[in-house]
Amino acid sequence: MSEEAIAIDRTHLTDPATFRRMVAEPCRPVVIRGAVADWPIARAAGDGRALADYLAQFDAGHPVEAFVGDAAIAGRYSYTDDLAGFNFRRERMSLGDAVARITRPGEAHESVYAGSLPTEIFLPGLAADNPLPFAPGGVSPRLWIGHASTIACHYDMLDNIACVVAGRRRFTLYPPDAIGDLYVGPIDHTMAGQPVALAAEAEPGDPRYPRFPRAAARAITVDLGPGDALYMPKLWWHRVEASGTLNLLVNYWWDAFPVGPDQPFVTMLLAMSAIAARPAAERAAWAAWFDHYVFRPDGHPLAHLPEERHGVLGEGPQNIGMLRAQAMRMMRGG
């Protein structure tokens, strides 16, 4: 049976510190109803012409790269059957042209989707006109606009607040530890930077993915309308179905818990290159060391010693710097 998402009233979220404590720290998806219902862009988004006029006043004139597919794909951007290519093409166009093609009256003859547009570059001033009081300071939102669409199940390496401005969106979420049951595609041949969960995009009962029912049983389904927002912690898988002739989303990406200059995913790639091809028994040994020193199920690895004897494993940025320096020396052969 599917789980349910946590919901929090937006009136409780008055500033970034409160958001971090109440929403981000549990590392679970959270729905915030009506979070951006009062935004000017949300009011304009009720009409295609009004939205085009509203966005035009902020348009910096930079070309955007849009996904364009034939009407037959019905907005479901994906791989070709052999995974060698994609069922859409990428076109560069002005933001105004993209909006005009998306908001054109009548039945769409093509699927057009322009996404991940940093507002500080493409629409300077839009974020200030549509503030989100609990968003972390210094984070520039991004804009995503298109027809009805289905975005393949993927994850983000950053925390995410997704704000629905126009249309309706259904998010199907899977926890990070469901990764083995999702049958993930290539990590270096992707549609938009992140690998996708192939099983979540297949027809039910596909014999190629026998473990997927275990992931499906743990799925969280969230339906959002205009004005609603969803917080998704990093590494949570999500499939996004947007319905309606016009769909607009604004999102905020950031690392809610930075502890140093290195991103965890980079560390994982290096570990893959050094460990993944070793014999099973040796991999198990390294897994024990990673648990002991990195994931720490039993607490700090030097808890049995006074803190002043923790050395580079002590707390604080200076210790992180020493660990990085030691790793760099070893990589250089020093």
Tab-separated table of C-alpha atoms in Angstrom:
chain	number	residue	atom	x	y	z
A	1	MET	CA	0.000	0.000	0.000
A	2	SER	CA	1.321	3.451	-0.936
A	3	GLU	CA	2.484	5.824	1.754
A	4	GLU	CA	1.119	9.328	2.273
A	5	ALA	CA	3.039	12.586	2.141
A	6	ILE	CA	3.428	14.880	5.125
A	7	ALA	CA	1.560	18.200	4.826
A	8	ILE	CA	2.383	21.484	6.575
A	9	ASP	CA	0.350	24.690	6.664
A	10	ARG	CA	2.198	27.491	4.882
A	11	THR	CA	1.438	29.918	7.726
A	12	HIS	CA	3.917	28.001	9.907
A	13	LEU	CA	6.762	28.640	7.457
A	14	THR	CA	7.779	32.250	8.004
A	15	ASP	CA	11.529	32.136	7.313
A	16	PRO	CA	14.326	29.837	6.061
A	17	ALA	CA	15.361	28.729	9.575
A	18	THR	CA	11.836	27.545	10.376
A	19	PHE	CA	11.641	25.771	7.020
A	20	ARG	CA	14.928	24.000	7.659
A	21	ARG	CA	13.813	22.821	11.102
A	22	MET	CA	10.245	21.800	10.268
A	23	VAL	CA	10.571	20.616	6.681
A	24	ALA	CA	14.126	19.883	5.546
A	25	GLU	CA	15.708	18.198	8.578
A	26	PRO	CA	13.405	15.117	8.584
A	27	CYS	CA	14.499	14.428	4.952
A	28	ARG	CA	10.981	13.437	3.870
A	29	PRO	CA	8.740	14.914	1.130
A	30	VAL	CA	6.396	17.611	2.447
A	31	VAL	CA	3.357	19.209	0.771
A	32	ILE	CA	2.713	22.928	1.385
A	33	ARG	CA	-0.782	23.816	0.169
A	34	GLY	CA	-1.341	27.340	-1.159
A	35	ALA	CA	2.327	28.250	-0.732
A	36	VAL	CA	2.454	30.526	-3.808
A	37	ALA	CA	-1.227	31.189	-4.463
A	38	ASP	CA	-0.683	34.929	-3.974
A	39	TRP	CA	2.133	35.273	-6.502
A	40	PRO	CA	1.498	37.758	-9.353
A	41	ILE	CA	2.706	35.149	-11.849
A	42	ALA	CA	0.113	32.710	-10.494
A	43	ARG	CA	-2.657	35.247	-11.118
A	44	ALA	CA	-1.384	35.901	-14.652
A	45	ALA	CA	-1.056	32.200	-15.434
A	46	GLY	CA	-4.816	31.750	-15.640
A	47	ASP	CA	-4.726	33.109	-19.183
A	48	GLY	CA	-2.115	32.374	-21.849
A	49	ARG	CA	-1.996	35.912	-23.212
A	50	ALA	CA	-1.759	37.442	-19.756
A	51	LEU	CA	1.066	35.062	-18.835
A	52	ALA	CA	2.974	35.868	-22.025
A	53	ASP	CA	2.658	39.588	-21.292
A	54	TYR	CA	3.722	39.121	-17.673
A	55	LEU	CA	6.840	37.117	-18.578
A	56	ALA	CA	7.741	39.504	-21.417
A	57	GLN	CA	8.370	42.368	-18.987
A	58	PHE	CA	11.214	40.359	-17.393
A	59	ASP	CA	12.569	38.624	-20.518
A	60	ALA	CA	16.316	39.308	-20.859
A	61	GLY	CA	16.306	38.082	-24.453
A	62	HIS	CA	18.540	35.037	-24.054
A	63	PRO	CA	17.667	32.031	-26.241
A	64	VAL	CA	16.417	28.904	-24.450
A	65	GLU	CA	16.790	25.251	-25.349
A	66	ALA	CA	13.395	23.553	-25.534
A	67	PHE	CA	12.343	19.932	-25.939
A	68	VAL	CA	10.096	19.601	-28.996
A	69	GLY	CA	8.279	16.387	-29.837
A	70	ASP	CA	5.642	15.282	-32.312
A	71	ALA	CA	2.042	15.291	-31.152
A	72	ALA	CA	2.206	11.489	-31.049
A	73	ILE	CA	4.414	11.451	-27.936
A	74	ALA	CA	1.688	13.349	-26.030
A	75	GLY	CA	4.278	15.169	-23.961
A	76	ARG	CA	5.935	11.971	-22.725
A	77	TYR	CA	9.621	12.740	-23.209
A	78	SER	CA	11.677	9.563	-23.112
A	79	TYR	CA	14.250	7.321	-24.773
A	80	THR	CA	13.691	5.513	-28.023
A	81	ASP	CA	12.963	1.816	-27.539
A	82	ASP	CA	16.634	0.835	-27.999
A	83	LEU	CA	17.860	3.521	-25.518
A	84	ALA	CA	20.161	4.865	-28.260
A	85	GLY	CA	18.318	8.141	-28.727
A	86	PHE	CA	15.328	10.148	-27.589
A	87	ASN	CA	11.776	10.647	-28.860
A	88	PHE	CA	12.158	14.441	-29.019
A	89	ARG	CA	14.554	16.996	-30.447
A	90	ARG	CA	16.193	20.025	-28.861
A	91	GLU	CA	15.547	23.429	-30.436
A	92	ARG	CA	16.933	26.834	-29.529
A	93	MET	CA	14.420	29.669	-29.593
A	94	SER	CA	13.576	32.842	-27.767
A	95	LEU	CA	11.639	32.493	-24.534
A	96	GLY	CA	8.859	34.538	-26.122
A	97	ASP	CA	8.611	32.103	-29.037
A	98	ALA	CA	8.554	29.151	-26.644
A	99	VAL	CA	5.759	30.714	-24.604
A	100	ALA	CA	3.833	31.580	-27.773
A	101	ARG	CA	4.065	27.991	-29.068
A	102	ILE	CA	3.039	26.593	-25.692
A	103	THR	CA	0.113	28.986	-25.133
A	104	ARG	CA	-1.152	28.919	-28.733
A	105	PRO	CA	-4.949	28.485	-28.701
A	106	GLY	CA	-6.429	25.251	-29.940
A	107	GLU	CA	-5.137	21.720	-29.887
A	108	ALA	CA	-1.337	21.506	-29.821
A	109	HIS	CA	0.305	20.090	-32.936
A	110	GLU	CA	3.556	19.489	-31.095
A	111	SER	CA	4.833	19.080	-27.570
A	112	VAL	CA	7.039	21.959	-26.391
A	113	TYR	CA	8.774	22.073	-23.036
A	114	ALA	CA	11.233	24.691	-21.811
A	115	GLY	CA	12.696	23.895	-18.422
A	116	SER	CA	15.368	24.616	-15.849
A	117	LEU	CA	15.572	28.306	-16.776
A	118	PRO	CA	17.407	30.265	-14.030
A	119	THR	CA	15.293	33.366	-13.514
A	120	GLU	CA	18.297	35.522	-12.638
A	121	ILE	CA	19.588	34.939	-16.182
A	122	PHE	CA	16.461	34.617	-18.303
A	123	LEU	CA	13.901	36.589	-16.263
A	124	PRO	CA	15.737	38.990	-13.919
A	125	GLY	CA	13.330	40.631	-11.500
A	126	LEU	CA	10.752	37.855	-11.596
A	127	ALA	CA	11.926	36.288	-8.330
A	128	ALA	CA	11.734	39.617	-6.502
A	129	ASP	CA	8.196	40.107	-7.794
A	130	ASN	CA	7.234	36.604	-6.589
A	131	PRO	CA	9.030	36.069	-3.269
A	132	LEU	CA	8.985	32.854	-1.244
A	133	PRO	CA	9.701	33.905	2.364
A	134	PHE	CA	10.909	30.499	3.550
A	135	ALA	CA	13.226	29.792	0.599
A	136	PRO	CA	16.935	29.825	1.479
A	137	GLY	CA	18.640	33.144	0.830
A	138	GLY	CA	20.684	33.497	-2.327
A	139	VAL	CA	18.923	30.685	-4.202
A	140	SER	CA	17.712	31.706	-7.653
A	141	PRO	CA	14.505	29.928	-8.702
A	142	ARG	CA	14.099	28.233	-12.062
A	143	LEU	CA	11.122	28.219	-14.405
A	144	TRP	CA	9.605	25.238	-16.244
A	145	ILE	CA	6.804	25.699	-18.797
A	146	GLY	CA	5.094	23.417	-21.273
A	147	HIS	CA	1.999	21.573	-22.423
A	148	ALA	CA	0.672	18.493	-20.680
A	149	SER	CA	3.746	16.333	-20.155
A	150	THR	CA	5.249	13.365	-18.374
A	151	ILE	CA	8.768	13.742	-17.024
A	152	ALA	CA	10.487	10.394	-16.553
A	153	CYS	CA	11.234	9.211	-13.028
A	154	HIS	CA	14.568	10.667	-11.895
A	155	TYR	CA	16.282	12.129	-8.838
A	156	ASP	CA	17.974	15.437	-8.037
A	157	MET	CA	21.326	15.818	-6.314
A	158	LEU	CA	20.005	18.897	-4.509
A	159	ASP	CA	17.035	19.601	-2.263
A	160	ASN	CA	14.052	20.953	-4.157
A	161	ILE	CA	11.003	23.141	-3.520
A	162	ALA	CA	8.685	22.716	-6.517
A	163	CYS	CA	5.947	25.375	-6.777
A	164	VAL	CA	3.028	24.774	-9.148
A	165	VAL	CA	1.969	28.035	-10.778
A	166	ALA	CA	-0.334	26.801	-13.578
A	167	GLY	CA	-1.910	23.448	-14.371
A	168	ARG	CA	-1.927	20.403	-12.139
A	169	ARG	CA	0.935	18.057	-11.356
A	170	ARG	CA	1.028	14.531	-9.991
A	171	PHE	CA	4.326	13.530	-8.370
A	172	THR	CA	5.010	9.840	-7.825
A	173	LEU	CA	7.850	9.591	-5.319
A	174	TYR	CA	10.115	6.686	-4.364
A	175	PRO	CA	12.593	6.765	-1.454
A	176	PRO	CA	16.331	6.709	-2.196
A	177	ASP	CA	16.795	3.147	-0.951
A	178	ALA	CA	14.345	1.872	-3.596
A	179	ILE	CA	17.054	2.431	-6.230
A	180	GLY	CA	17.768	-1.281	-6.693
A	181	ASP	CA	14.115	-2.005	-7.534
A	182	LEU	CA	13.768	0.858	-10.030
A	183	TYR	CA	16.174	-0.473	-12.700
A	184	VAL	CA	18.038	2.755	-13.370
A	185	GLY	CA	19.207	3.618	-16.885
A	186	PRO	CA	22.634	4.843	-18.021
A	187	ILE	CA	24.221	7.588	-15.911
A	188	ASP	CA	26.110	9.155	-18.835
A	189	HIS	CA	23.446	9.042	-21.582
A	190	THR	CA	20.516	10.969	-20.182
A	191	MET	CA	17.716	13.246	-21.309
A	192	ALA	CA	18.450	16.143	-18.992
A	193	GLY	CA	21.459	15.255	-16.856
A	194	GLN	CA	20.092	12.617	-14.484
A	195	PRO	CA	19.530	8.908	-15.132
A	196	VAL	CA	15.943	7.701	-15.098
A	197	ALA	CA	14.181	4.760	-13.450
A	198	LEU	CA	13.267	2.598	-16.438
A	199	ALA	CA	10.859	0.383	-14.500
A	200	ALA	CA	8.742	3.339	-13.406
A	201	GLU	CA	8.199	4.251	-17.065
A	202	ALA	CA	7.338	0.736	-18.260
A	203	GLU	CA	3.925	-0.882	-18.558
A	204	PRO	CA	2.733	-2.612	-15.362
A	205	GLY	CA	4.004	-6.165	-15.093
A	206	ASP	CA	6.880	-5.699	-17.546
A	207	PRO	CA	8.903	-8.945	-17.159
A	208	ARG	CA	12.200	-7.071	-17.533
A	209	TYR	CA	11.709	-5.503	-14.093
A	210	PRO	CA	10.567	-8.228	-11.675
A	211	ARG	CA	11.567	-6.312	-8.517
A	212	PHE	CA	9.677	-3.133	-9.379
A	213	PRO	CA	6.479	-4.086	-7.470
A	214	ARG	CA	8.484	-3.707	-4.245
A	215	ALA	CA	9.240	-0.087	-5.152
A	216	ALA	CA	5.680	0.547	-6.337
A	217	ALA	CA	4.353	-0.581	-2.964
A	218	ARG	CA	6.417	2.141	-1.288
A	219	ALA	CA	5.475	4.953	-3.677
A	220	ILE	CA	4.057	8.256	-2.427
A	221	THR	CA	1.621	9.962	-4.786
A	222	VAL	CA	1.057	13.706	-4.430
A	223	ASP	CA	-1.446	15.754	-6.466
A	224	LEU	CA	-0.749	19.490	-6.597
A	225	GLY	CA	-2.889	22.300	-7.960
A	226	PRO	CA	-2.017	25.909	-8.787
A	227	GLY	CA	-0.420	27.585	-5.769
A	228	ASP	CA	0.717	24.367	-4.066
A	229	ALA	CA	4.343	23.443	-3.384
A	230	LEU	CA	6.240	20.239	-2.653
A	231	TYR	CA	9.555	19.859	-0.856
A	232	MET	CA	11.596	16.894	-2.113
A	233	PRO	CA	14.838	15.970	-0.356
A	234	LYS	CA	17.817	15.168	-2.535
A	235	LEU	CA	17.988	11.619	-3.985
A	236	TRP	CA	14.220	11.004	-3.770
A	237	TRP	CA	13.047	9.597	-7.102
A	238	HIS	CA	10.106	11.409	-8.687
A	239	ARG	CA	7.984	10.993	-11.782
A	240	VAL	CA	6.025	14.114	-12.754
A	241	GLU	CA	2.799	14.144	-14.765
A	242	ALA	CA	1.537	17.601	-15.725
A	243	SER	CA	-2.033	17.899	-16.961
A	244	GLY	CA	-3.744	20.832	-18.604
A	245	THR	CA	-2.978	22.729	-21.796
A	246	LEU	CA	-0.586	25.079	-19.955
A	247	ASN	CA	1.702	24.040	-17.135
A	248	LEU	CA	4.125	26.281	-15.282
A	249	LEU	CA	6.339	25.391	-12.345
A	250	VAL	CA	8.937	27.389	-10.413
A	251	ASN	CA	11.466	25.491	-8.353
A	252	TYR	CA	14.342	26.161	-5.937
A	253	TRP	CA	17.403	23.887	-5.847
A	254	TRP	CA	19.994	24.063	-3.077
A	255	ASP	CA	21.989	21.890	-0.696
A	256	ALA	CA	20.187	22.120	2.640
A	257	PHE	CA	23.052	20.597	4.629
A	258	PRO	CA	26.451	21.541	3.159
A	259	VAL	CA	29.425	20.413	5.225
A	260	GLY	CA	32.260	21.224	2.828
A	261	PRO	CA	33.091	22.123	-0.775
A	262	ASP	CA	32.695	18.589	-2.155
A	263	GLN	CA	29.397	17.173	-3.357
A	264	PRO	CA	28.575	13.628	-2.164
A	265	PHE	CA	27.832	12.416	-5.694
A	266	VAL	CA	31.371	13.255	-6.817
A	267	THR	CA	32.705	11.174	-3.938
A	268	MET	CA	30.455	8.288	-4.973
A	269	LEU	CA	31.738	8.389	-8.557
A	270	LEU	CA	35.322	8.194	-7.315
A	271	ALA	CA	34.409	5.292	-5.013
A	272	MET	CA	32.773	3.512	-7.955
A	273	SER	CA	35.920	3.873	-10.046
A	274	ALA	CA	38.105	2.500	-7.223
A	275	ILE	CA	35.935	-0.216	-5.665
A	276	ALA	CA	33.040	-1.448	-7.846
A	277	ALA	CA	35.091	-3.915	-9.945
A	278	ARG	CA	36.927	-5.535	-7.000
A	279	PRO	CA	36.007	-9.048	-5.750
A	280	ALA	CA	32.829	-9.366	-3.705
A	281	ALA	CA	34.679	-10.166	-0.481
A	282	GLU	CA	36.857	-7.077	-0.796
A	283	ARG	CA	33.822	-4.912	-1.634
A	284	ALA	CA	32.191	-6.194	1.546
A	285	ALA	CA	35.293	-5.185	3.510
A	286	TRP	CA	35.200	-1.683	2.065
A	287	ALA	CA	31.454	-1.500	2.774
A	288	ALA	CA	32.244	-2.137	6.452
A	289	TRP	CA	34.799	0.680	6.430
A	290	PHE	CA	32.403	3.081	4.708
A	291	ASP	CA	29.750	2.238	7.310
A	292	HIS	CA	32.205	2.752	10.164
A	293	TYR	CA	33.788	6.016	9.003
A	294	VAL	CA	31.150	7.613	6.752
A	295	PHE	CA	27.633	6.408	7.586
A	296	ARG	CA	28.380	5.761	11.268
A	297	PRO	CA	25.468	3.564	12.417
A	298	ASP	CA	27.236	3.140	15.757
A	299	GLY	CA	28.126	6.811	16.161
A	300	HIS	CA	31.423	8.635	15.803
A	301	PRO	CA	34.280	6.183	15.024
A	302	LEU	CA	36.468	7.732	17.737
A	303	ALA	CA	33.778	8.169	20.380
A	304	HIS	CA	35.890	6.017	22.708
A	305	LEU	CA	38.607	8.714	22.736
A	306	PRO	CA	38.594	12.266	24.153
A	307	GLU	CA	37.569	14.844	21.540
A	308	GLU	CA	41.029	16.409	21.580
A	309	ARG	CA	42.370	13.095	20.248
A	310	HIS	CA	39.984	12.901	17.259
A	311	GLY	CA	42.513	14.555	14.933
A	312	VAL	CA	41.226	15.061	11.387
A	313	LEU	CA	38.013	13.253	12.373
A	314	GLY	CA	37.100	16.085	14.719
A	315	GLU	CA	34.219	18.444	14.005
A	316	GLY	CA	34.644	21.744	12.161
A	317	PRO	CA	35.652	23.129	8.747
A	318	GLN	CA	39.367	22.981	9.542
A	319	ASN	CA	39.123	19.210	9.908
A	320	ILE	CA	37.260	18.905	6.609
A	321	GLY	CA	40.069	20.888	5.009
A	322	MET	CA	42.690	18.554	6.465
A	323	LEU	CA	40.820	15.471	5.233
A	324	ARG	CA	40.574	16.954	1.719
A	325	ALA	CA	44.261	17.890	1.740
A	326	GLN	CA	45.256	14.371	2.781
A	327	ALA	CA	43.062	12.859	0.040
A	328	MET	CA	44.551	15.197	-2.583
A	329	ARG	CA	48.094	14.310	-1.572
A	330	MET	CA	47.321	10.604	-1.849
A	331	MET	CA	45.678	11.070	-5.285
A	332	ARG	CA	48.799	12.872	-6.488
A	333	GLY	CA	50.917	10.042	-5.163
A	334	GLY	CA	52.387	12.103	-2.354
